[in-house]
Tab-separated table of C-alpha atoms in Angstrom:
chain	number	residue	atom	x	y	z
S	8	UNK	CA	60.180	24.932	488.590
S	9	UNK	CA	61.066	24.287	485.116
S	10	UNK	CA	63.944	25.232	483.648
S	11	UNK	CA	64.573	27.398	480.556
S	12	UNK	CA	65.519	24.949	477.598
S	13	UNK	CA	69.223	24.466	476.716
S	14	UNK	CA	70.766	23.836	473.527
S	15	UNK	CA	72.604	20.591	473.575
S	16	UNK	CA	76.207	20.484	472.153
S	17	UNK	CA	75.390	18.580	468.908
S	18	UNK	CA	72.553	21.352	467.880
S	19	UNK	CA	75.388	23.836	468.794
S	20	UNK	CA	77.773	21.917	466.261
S	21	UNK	CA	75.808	21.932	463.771
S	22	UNK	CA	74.871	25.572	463.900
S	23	UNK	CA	78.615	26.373	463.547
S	24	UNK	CA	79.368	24.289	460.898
S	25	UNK	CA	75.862	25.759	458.937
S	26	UNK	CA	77.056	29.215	459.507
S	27	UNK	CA	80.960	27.853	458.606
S	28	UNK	CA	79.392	26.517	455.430
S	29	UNK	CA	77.644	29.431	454.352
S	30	UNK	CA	80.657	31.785	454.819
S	31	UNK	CA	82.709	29.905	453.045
S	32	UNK	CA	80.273	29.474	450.033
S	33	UNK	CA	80.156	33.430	449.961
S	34	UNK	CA	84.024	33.861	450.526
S	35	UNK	CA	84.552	31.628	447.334
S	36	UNK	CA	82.259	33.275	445.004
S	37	UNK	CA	83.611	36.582	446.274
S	38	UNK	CA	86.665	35.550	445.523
S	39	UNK	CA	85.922	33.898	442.014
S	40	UNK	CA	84.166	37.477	441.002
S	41	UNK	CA	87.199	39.437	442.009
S	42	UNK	CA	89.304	36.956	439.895
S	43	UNK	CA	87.293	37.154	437.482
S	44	UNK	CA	87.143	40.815	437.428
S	45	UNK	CA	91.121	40.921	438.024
S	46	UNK	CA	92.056	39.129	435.290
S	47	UNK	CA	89.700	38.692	432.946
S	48	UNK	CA	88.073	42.107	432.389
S	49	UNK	CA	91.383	44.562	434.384
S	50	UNK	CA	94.325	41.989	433.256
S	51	UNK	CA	96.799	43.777	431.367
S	52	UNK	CA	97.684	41.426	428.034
S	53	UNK	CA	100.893	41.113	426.429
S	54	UNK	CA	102.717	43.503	424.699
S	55	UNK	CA	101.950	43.051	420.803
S	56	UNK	CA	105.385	42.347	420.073
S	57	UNK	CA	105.673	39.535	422.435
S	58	UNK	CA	102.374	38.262	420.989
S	59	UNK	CA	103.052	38.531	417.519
S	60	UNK	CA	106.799	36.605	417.919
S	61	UNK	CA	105.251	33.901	419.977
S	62	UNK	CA	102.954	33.534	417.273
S	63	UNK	CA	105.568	33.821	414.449
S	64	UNK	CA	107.852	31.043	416.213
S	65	UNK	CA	104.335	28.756	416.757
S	66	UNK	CA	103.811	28.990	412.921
S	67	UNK	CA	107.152	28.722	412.198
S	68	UNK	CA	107.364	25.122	414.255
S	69	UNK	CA	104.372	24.229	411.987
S	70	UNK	CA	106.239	24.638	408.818
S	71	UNK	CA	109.556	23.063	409.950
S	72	UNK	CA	108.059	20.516	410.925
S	73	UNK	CA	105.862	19.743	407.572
S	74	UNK	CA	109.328	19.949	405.836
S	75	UNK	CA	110.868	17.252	407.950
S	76	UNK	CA	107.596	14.698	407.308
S	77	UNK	CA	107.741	16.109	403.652
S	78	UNK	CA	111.149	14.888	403.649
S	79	UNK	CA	111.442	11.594	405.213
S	80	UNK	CA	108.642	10.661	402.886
S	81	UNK	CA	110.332	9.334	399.463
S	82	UNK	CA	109.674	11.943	396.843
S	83	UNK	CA	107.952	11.164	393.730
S	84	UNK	CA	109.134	12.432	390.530
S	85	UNK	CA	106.882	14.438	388.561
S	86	UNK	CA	106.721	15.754	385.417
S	87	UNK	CA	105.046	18.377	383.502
S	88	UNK	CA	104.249	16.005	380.125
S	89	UNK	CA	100.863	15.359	379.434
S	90	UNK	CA	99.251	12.168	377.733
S	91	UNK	CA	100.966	11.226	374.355
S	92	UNK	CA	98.897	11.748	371.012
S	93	UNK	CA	98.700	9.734	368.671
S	94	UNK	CA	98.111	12.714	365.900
S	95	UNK	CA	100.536	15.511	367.460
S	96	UNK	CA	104.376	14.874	366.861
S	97	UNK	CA	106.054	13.749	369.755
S	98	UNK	CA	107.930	17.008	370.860
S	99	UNK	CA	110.887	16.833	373.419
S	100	UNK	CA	110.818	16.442	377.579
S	101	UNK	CA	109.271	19.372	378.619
S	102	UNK	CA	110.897	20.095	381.599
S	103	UNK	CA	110.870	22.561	384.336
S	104	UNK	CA	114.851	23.220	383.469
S	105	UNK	CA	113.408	23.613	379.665
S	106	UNK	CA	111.193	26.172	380.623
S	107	UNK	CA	113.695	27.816	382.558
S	108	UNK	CA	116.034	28.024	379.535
S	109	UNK	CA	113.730	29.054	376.762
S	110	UNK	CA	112.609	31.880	378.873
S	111	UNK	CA	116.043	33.202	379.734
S	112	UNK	CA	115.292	33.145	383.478
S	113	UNK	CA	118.021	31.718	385.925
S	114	UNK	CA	116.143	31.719	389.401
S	115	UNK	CA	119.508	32.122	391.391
S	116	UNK	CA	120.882	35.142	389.680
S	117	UNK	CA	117.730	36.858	388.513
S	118	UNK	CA	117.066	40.160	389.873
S	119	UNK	CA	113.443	40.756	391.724
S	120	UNK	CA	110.582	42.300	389.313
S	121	UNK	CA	108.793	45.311	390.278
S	122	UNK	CA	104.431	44.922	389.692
S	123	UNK	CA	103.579	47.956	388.780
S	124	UNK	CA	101.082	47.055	386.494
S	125	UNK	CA	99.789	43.983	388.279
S	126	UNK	CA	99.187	46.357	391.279
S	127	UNK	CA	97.113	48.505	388.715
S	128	UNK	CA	95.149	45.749	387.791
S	129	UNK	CA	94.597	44.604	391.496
S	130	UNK	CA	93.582	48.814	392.428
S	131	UNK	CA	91.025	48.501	389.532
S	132	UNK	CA	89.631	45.481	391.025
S	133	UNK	CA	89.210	46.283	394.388
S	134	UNK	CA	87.916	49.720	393.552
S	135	UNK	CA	85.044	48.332	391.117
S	136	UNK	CA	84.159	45.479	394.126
S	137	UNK	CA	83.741	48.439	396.730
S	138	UNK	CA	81.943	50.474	393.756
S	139	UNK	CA	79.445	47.851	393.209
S	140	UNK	CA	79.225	46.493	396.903
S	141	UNK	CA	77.659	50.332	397.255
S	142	UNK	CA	74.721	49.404	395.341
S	143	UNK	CA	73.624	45.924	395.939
S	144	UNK	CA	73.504	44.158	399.658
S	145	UNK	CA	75.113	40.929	398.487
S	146	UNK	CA	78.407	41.393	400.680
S	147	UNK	CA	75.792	41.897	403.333
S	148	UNK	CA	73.829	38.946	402.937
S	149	UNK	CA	76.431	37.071	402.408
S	150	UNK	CA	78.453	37.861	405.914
S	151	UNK	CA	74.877	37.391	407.490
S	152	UNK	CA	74.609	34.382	406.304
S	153	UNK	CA	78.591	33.748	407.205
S	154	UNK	CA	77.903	34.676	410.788
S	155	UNK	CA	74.780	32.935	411.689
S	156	UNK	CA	75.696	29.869	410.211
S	157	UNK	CA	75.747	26.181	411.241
S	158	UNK	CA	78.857	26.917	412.689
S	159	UNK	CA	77.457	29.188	415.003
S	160	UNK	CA	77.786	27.936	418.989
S	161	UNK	CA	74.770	27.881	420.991
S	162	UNK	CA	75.281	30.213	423.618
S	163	UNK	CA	75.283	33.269	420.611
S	164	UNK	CA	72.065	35.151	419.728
S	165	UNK	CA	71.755	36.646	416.184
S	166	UNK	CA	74.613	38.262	414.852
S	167	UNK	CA	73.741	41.793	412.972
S	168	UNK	CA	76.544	43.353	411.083
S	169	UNK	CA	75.853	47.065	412.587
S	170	UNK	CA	79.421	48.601	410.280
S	171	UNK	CA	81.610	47.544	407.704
S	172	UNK	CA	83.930	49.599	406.020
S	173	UNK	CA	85.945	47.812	402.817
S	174	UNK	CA	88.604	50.718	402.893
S	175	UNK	CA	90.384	53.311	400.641
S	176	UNK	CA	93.880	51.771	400.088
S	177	UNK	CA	94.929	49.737	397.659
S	178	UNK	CA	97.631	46.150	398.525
S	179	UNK	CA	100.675	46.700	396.937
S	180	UNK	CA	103.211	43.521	395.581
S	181	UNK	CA	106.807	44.220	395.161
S	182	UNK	CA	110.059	42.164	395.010
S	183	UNK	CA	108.438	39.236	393.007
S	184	UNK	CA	111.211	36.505	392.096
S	185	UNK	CA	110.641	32.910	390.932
S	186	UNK	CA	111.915	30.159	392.540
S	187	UNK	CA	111.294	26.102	393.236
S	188	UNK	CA	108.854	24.692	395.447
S	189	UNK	CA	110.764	23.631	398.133
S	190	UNK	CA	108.341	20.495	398.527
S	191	UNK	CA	109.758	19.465	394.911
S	192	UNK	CA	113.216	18.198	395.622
S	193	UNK	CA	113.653	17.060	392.144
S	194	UNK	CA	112.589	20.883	390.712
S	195	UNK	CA	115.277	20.491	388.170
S	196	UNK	CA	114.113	17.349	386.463
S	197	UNK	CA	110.411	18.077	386.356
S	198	UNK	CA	109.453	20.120	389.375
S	199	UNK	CA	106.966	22.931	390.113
S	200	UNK	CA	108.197	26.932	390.442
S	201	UNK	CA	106.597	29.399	392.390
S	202	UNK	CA	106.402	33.161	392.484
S	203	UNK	CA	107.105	34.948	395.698
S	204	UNK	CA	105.703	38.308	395.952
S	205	UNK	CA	106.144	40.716	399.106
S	206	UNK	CA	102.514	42.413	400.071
S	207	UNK	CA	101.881	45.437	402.113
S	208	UNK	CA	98.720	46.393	402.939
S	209	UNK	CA	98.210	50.223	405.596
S	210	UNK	CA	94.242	50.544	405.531
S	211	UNK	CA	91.269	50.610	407.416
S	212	UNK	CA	88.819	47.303	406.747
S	213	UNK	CA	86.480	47.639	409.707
S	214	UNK	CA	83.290	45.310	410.666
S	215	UNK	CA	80.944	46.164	413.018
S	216	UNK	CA	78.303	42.897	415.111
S	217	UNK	CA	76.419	43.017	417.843
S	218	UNK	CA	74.923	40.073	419.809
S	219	UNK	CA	74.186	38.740	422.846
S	220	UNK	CA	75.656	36.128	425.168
S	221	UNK	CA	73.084	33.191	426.044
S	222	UNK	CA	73.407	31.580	429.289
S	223	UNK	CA	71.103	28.239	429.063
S	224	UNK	CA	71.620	27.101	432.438
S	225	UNK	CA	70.110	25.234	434.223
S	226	UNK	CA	66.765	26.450	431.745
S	227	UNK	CA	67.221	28.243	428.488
S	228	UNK	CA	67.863	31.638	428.461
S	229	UNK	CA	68.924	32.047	431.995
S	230	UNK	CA	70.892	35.570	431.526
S	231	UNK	CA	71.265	37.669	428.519
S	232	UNK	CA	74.377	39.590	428.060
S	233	UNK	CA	74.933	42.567	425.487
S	234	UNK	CA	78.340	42.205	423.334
S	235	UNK	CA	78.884	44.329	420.323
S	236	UNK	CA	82.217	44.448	418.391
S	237	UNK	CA	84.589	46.626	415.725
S	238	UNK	CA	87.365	44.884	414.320
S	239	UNK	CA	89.444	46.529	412.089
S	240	UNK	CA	92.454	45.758	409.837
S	241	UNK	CA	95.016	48.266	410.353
S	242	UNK	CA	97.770	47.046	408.378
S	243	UNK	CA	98.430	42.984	406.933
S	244	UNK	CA	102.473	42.531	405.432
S	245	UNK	CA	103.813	39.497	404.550
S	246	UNK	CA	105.076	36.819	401.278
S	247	UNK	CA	102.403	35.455	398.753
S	248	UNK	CA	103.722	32.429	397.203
S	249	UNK	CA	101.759	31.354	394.002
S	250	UNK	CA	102.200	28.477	391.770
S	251	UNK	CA	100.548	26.113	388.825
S	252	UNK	CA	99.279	22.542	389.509
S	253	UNK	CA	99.338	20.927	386.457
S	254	UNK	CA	96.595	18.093	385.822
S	255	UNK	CA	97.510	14.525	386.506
S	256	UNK	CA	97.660	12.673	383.558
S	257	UNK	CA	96.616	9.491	385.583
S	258	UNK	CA	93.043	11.295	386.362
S	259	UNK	CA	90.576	14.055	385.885
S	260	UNK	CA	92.021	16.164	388.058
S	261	UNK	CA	92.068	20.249	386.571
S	262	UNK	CA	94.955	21.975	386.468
S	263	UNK	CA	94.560	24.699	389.528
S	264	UNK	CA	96.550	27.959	391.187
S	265	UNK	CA	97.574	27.385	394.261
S	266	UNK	CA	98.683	30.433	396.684
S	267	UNK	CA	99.084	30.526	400.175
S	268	UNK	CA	101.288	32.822	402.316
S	269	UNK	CA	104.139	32.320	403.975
S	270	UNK	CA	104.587	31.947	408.289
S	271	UNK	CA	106.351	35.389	408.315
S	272	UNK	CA	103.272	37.676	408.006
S	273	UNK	CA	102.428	40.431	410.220
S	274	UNK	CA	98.646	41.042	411.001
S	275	UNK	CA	97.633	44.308	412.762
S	276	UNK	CA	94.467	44.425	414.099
S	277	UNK	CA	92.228	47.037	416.200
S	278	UNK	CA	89.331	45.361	418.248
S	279	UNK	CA	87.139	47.885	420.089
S	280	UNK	CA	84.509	45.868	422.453
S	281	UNK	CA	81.231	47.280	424.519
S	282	UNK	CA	79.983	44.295	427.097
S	283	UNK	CA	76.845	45.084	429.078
S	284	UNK	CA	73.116	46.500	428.422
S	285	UNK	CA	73.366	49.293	430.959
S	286	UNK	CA	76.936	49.834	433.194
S	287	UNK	CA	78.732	48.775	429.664
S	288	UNK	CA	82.387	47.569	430.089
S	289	UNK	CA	84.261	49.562	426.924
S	290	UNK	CA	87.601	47.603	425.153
S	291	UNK	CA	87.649	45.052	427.594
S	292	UNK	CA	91.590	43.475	427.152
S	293	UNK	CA	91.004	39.743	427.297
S	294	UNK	CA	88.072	39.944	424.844
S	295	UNK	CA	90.085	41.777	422.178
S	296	UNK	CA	92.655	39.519	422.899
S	297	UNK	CA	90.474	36.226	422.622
S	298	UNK	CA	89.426	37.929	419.393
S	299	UNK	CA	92.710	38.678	418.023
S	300	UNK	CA	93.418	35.359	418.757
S	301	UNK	CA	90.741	33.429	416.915
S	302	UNK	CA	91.555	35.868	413.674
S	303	UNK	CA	94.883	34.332	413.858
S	304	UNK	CA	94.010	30.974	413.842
S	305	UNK	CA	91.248	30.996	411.087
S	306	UNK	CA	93.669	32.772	408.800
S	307	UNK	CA	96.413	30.331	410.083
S	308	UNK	CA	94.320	27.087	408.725
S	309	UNK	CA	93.421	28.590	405.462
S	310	UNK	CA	96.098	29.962	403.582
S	311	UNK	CA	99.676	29.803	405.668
S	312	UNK	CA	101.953	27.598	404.844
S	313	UNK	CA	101.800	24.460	404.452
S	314	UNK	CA	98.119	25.139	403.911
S	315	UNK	CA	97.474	27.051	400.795
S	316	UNK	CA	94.122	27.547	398.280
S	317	UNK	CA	93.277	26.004	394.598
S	318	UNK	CA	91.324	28.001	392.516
S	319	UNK	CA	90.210	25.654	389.780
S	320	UNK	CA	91.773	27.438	385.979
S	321	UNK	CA	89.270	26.995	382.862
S	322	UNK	CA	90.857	25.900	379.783
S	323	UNK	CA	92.776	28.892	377.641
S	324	UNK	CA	92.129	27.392	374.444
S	325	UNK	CA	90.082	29.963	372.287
S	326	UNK	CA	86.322	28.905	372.174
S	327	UNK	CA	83.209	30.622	370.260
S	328	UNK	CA	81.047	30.548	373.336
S	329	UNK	CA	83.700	32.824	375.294
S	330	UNK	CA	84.014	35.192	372.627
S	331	UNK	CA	82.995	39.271	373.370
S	332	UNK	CA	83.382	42.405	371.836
S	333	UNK	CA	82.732	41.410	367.951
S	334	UNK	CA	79.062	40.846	368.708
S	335	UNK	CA	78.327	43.578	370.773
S	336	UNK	CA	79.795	45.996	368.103
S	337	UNK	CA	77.726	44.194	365.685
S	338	UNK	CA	74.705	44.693	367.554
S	339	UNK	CA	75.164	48.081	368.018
S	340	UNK	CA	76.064	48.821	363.870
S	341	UNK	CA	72.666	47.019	363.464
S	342	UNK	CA	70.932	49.246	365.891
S	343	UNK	CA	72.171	52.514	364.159
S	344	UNK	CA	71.619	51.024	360.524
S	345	UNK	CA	67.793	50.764	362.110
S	346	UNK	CA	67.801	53.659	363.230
S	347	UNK	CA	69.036	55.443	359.623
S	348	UNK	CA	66.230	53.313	357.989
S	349	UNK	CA	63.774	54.655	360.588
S	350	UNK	CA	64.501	58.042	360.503
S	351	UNK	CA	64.923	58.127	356.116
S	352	UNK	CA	61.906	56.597	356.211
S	353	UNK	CA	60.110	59.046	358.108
S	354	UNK	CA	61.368	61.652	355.956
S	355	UNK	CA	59.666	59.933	352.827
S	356	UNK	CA	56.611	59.649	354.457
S	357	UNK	CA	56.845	63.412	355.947
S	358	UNK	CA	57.260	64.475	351.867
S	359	UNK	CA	55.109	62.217	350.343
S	360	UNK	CA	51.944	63.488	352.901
S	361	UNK	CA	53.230	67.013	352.234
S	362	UNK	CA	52.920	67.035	348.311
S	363	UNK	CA	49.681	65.514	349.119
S	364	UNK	CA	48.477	68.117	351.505
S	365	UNK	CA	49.755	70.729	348.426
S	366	UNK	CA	47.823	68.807	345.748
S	367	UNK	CA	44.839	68.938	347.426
S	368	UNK	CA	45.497	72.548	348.369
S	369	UNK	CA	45.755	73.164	344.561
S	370	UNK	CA	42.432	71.580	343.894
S	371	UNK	CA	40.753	73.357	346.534
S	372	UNK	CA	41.820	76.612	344.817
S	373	UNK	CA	40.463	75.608	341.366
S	374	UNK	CA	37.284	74.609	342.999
S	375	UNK	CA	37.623	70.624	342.051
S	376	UNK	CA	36.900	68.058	345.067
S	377	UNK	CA	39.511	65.292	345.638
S	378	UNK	CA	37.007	62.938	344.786
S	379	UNK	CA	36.298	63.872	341.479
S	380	UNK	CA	39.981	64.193	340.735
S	381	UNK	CA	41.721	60.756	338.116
S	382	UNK	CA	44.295	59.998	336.886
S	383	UNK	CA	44.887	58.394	333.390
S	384	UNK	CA	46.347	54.901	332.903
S	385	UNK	CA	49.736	54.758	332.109
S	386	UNK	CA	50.203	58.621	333.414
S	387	UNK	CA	52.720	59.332	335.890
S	388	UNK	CA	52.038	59.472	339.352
S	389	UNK	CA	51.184	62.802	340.419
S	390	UNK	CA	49.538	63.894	337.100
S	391	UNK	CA	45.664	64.979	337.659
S	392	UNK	CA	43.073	64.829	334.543
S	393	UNK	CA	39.900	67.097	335.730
């Protein structure tokens, strides 16, 4: 009588350790979703004042520590003077100390300036660049073209800008004072002076994407996931330090403004976030933070100190080509002269066909046809022989 098979120990090993295997696959991804979901998408962020003075003492490490390689580096001297002329008299040092004196200004014991009128200027400005970006879609294209980019990483689909808001408010600068550029230790021979403005800016400037998140593994386009944003500027403080680099007389180099601000500014910012096509996750915490973050550090290696921006200055001196105002009011006097001629000689013509009209009105009444009508030679005009 045969027996009923029996499994032999190894093919009862190896059952166990197959079923082993495959609960412990599923245990770890279980557990990598839930930490995932824990911390990722439920993780509760840092406060914003913990996050902003972390950030603070980060950028001010930065700068302290470009002031120590600034300084173990020799300094050069530098002067304002420009190449000597052979033509122009050969006027005295001009000096950063000379400036200083014929201006009156003594940058330890001058008082801070008010900009009241510089923050007009600035309000007129900003208002005629929203006034204008209301009519044409360049700011559009141009953020289009911004966001979808070479710089743009693979796993991101198209980028449409769905809102963008450029605000109401208007920056306002106070508490300007002039002092050296710390970077010049030799400011009172020949050094460079800055102006230090305060800026405070309580507004709304809101942008609106959507997009999706590509997943190209292991083929392209795996998974497709839904992400749309809303950042907003709620309010921006800080110091704007601006300052004149003259041209080098040793080379072609332009004289520029440089400005940059300095590692003390505040940046508020409101992220809202929607992840998902249908069961959509709303203001997910480590997105806006990862966000938040990456705002930071693209303003950061722009325009905080020690970084800072050159804007290239055309020359001042008075030139025909950059003349306006004469010729446009000389244009228009020409235009209304024309228009005087026009309308004086209409009038002549308007007479001169109606004394004709009442001429031949005349002759029509004495029976004589305009073609029979002359005149004598020498007669004046008007005169009729019949």
């Amino acid at each position: 009588m045969a027996g009923s098979p029996q499994s032999t120990p190894g093919q009862s090993d190896s059952s166990f350790s197959f079923t082993q295997g495959f609960l412990l696959g599923q245990l770890s991804v279980v557990i990598l979703i839930g930490a995932f979901i824990k911390f990722f998408i439920f993780g509760v962020p840092p406060s914003a004042e913990q996050t902003a003075s972390a950030r603070a003492s980060a950028r001010r490490q930065r700068t302290l520590a470009h002031k120590r390689s600034i300084s173990a580096s020799s300094p050069q001297h530098r002067s304002l003077r420009k190449k000597q002329s052979r033509i122009l008299r050969d006027p005295p040092p001009l000096t950063t100390a000379t400036i200083l004196t014929k201006t009156y200004y003594n940058v330890h014991a001058h008082q801070p300036e008010s900009l009241d009128w510089f923050n007009v200027l600035i309000a007129q400005t900003i208002a005629q660049l929203r006034d204008d970006a209301q009519h044409d879609d360049a700011i559009l294209a141009s953020l289009n073209e911004v966001l979808n980019g070479g710089n743009k990483p693979d796993f991101l689909d198209a980028i449409t800008v769905t809102e963008l808001s450029l605000g109401e408010d208007f920056p306002i600068f106070s508490n300007c004072r002039v002092t050296p550029v710390e970077e010049d230790e030799q400011w009172q021979d020949g050094g460079r002076l800055q102006a230090r403005m305060d800026v405070d800016l309580s507004d709304f400037i809101t942008l609106g994407i959507e997009t999706k998140l590509v997943l190209n593994y292991p083929k392209p386009v795996t998974a497709v996931l839904p992400v749309a944003l809303t950042v907003t500027v709620v309010r921006f403080s800080g110091t704007l330090a601006v300052s004149f680099v003259p041209s080098s007389p040793l080379g072609p180099s332009p004289t520029t403004l440089a400005f940059s601000f300095l590692d003390d500014y505040r940046l508020e910012l409101s992220i809202r976030s929607l992840v998902g096509s249908r069961s959509r996750l709303q203001d997910v915490p480590k997105v806006a933070q990862m966000v938040e973050a990456r705002l930071h550090s693209w303003f950061d290696e722009r325009c905080v100190e020690p970084r800072f921006q050159q804007i290239i200055l055309p020359s001042f001196w008075p030139r025909k080509k950059n003349t306006r105002g004469g010729e446009e009011a000389s244009a228009e006097e020409m235009a209304v002269e024309r228009d005087l001629m026009e309308e004086a000689r209409r009038e002549v013509e308007a007479e001169s066909d109606a004394r004709r009209e009442r001429e031949l009105e005349g002759l029509r009444r004495r029976g004589i046809r305009p073609e029979d009508r002359y005149e004598m030679p020498g007669a004046m005009p008007g005169t009729v022989m019949v």
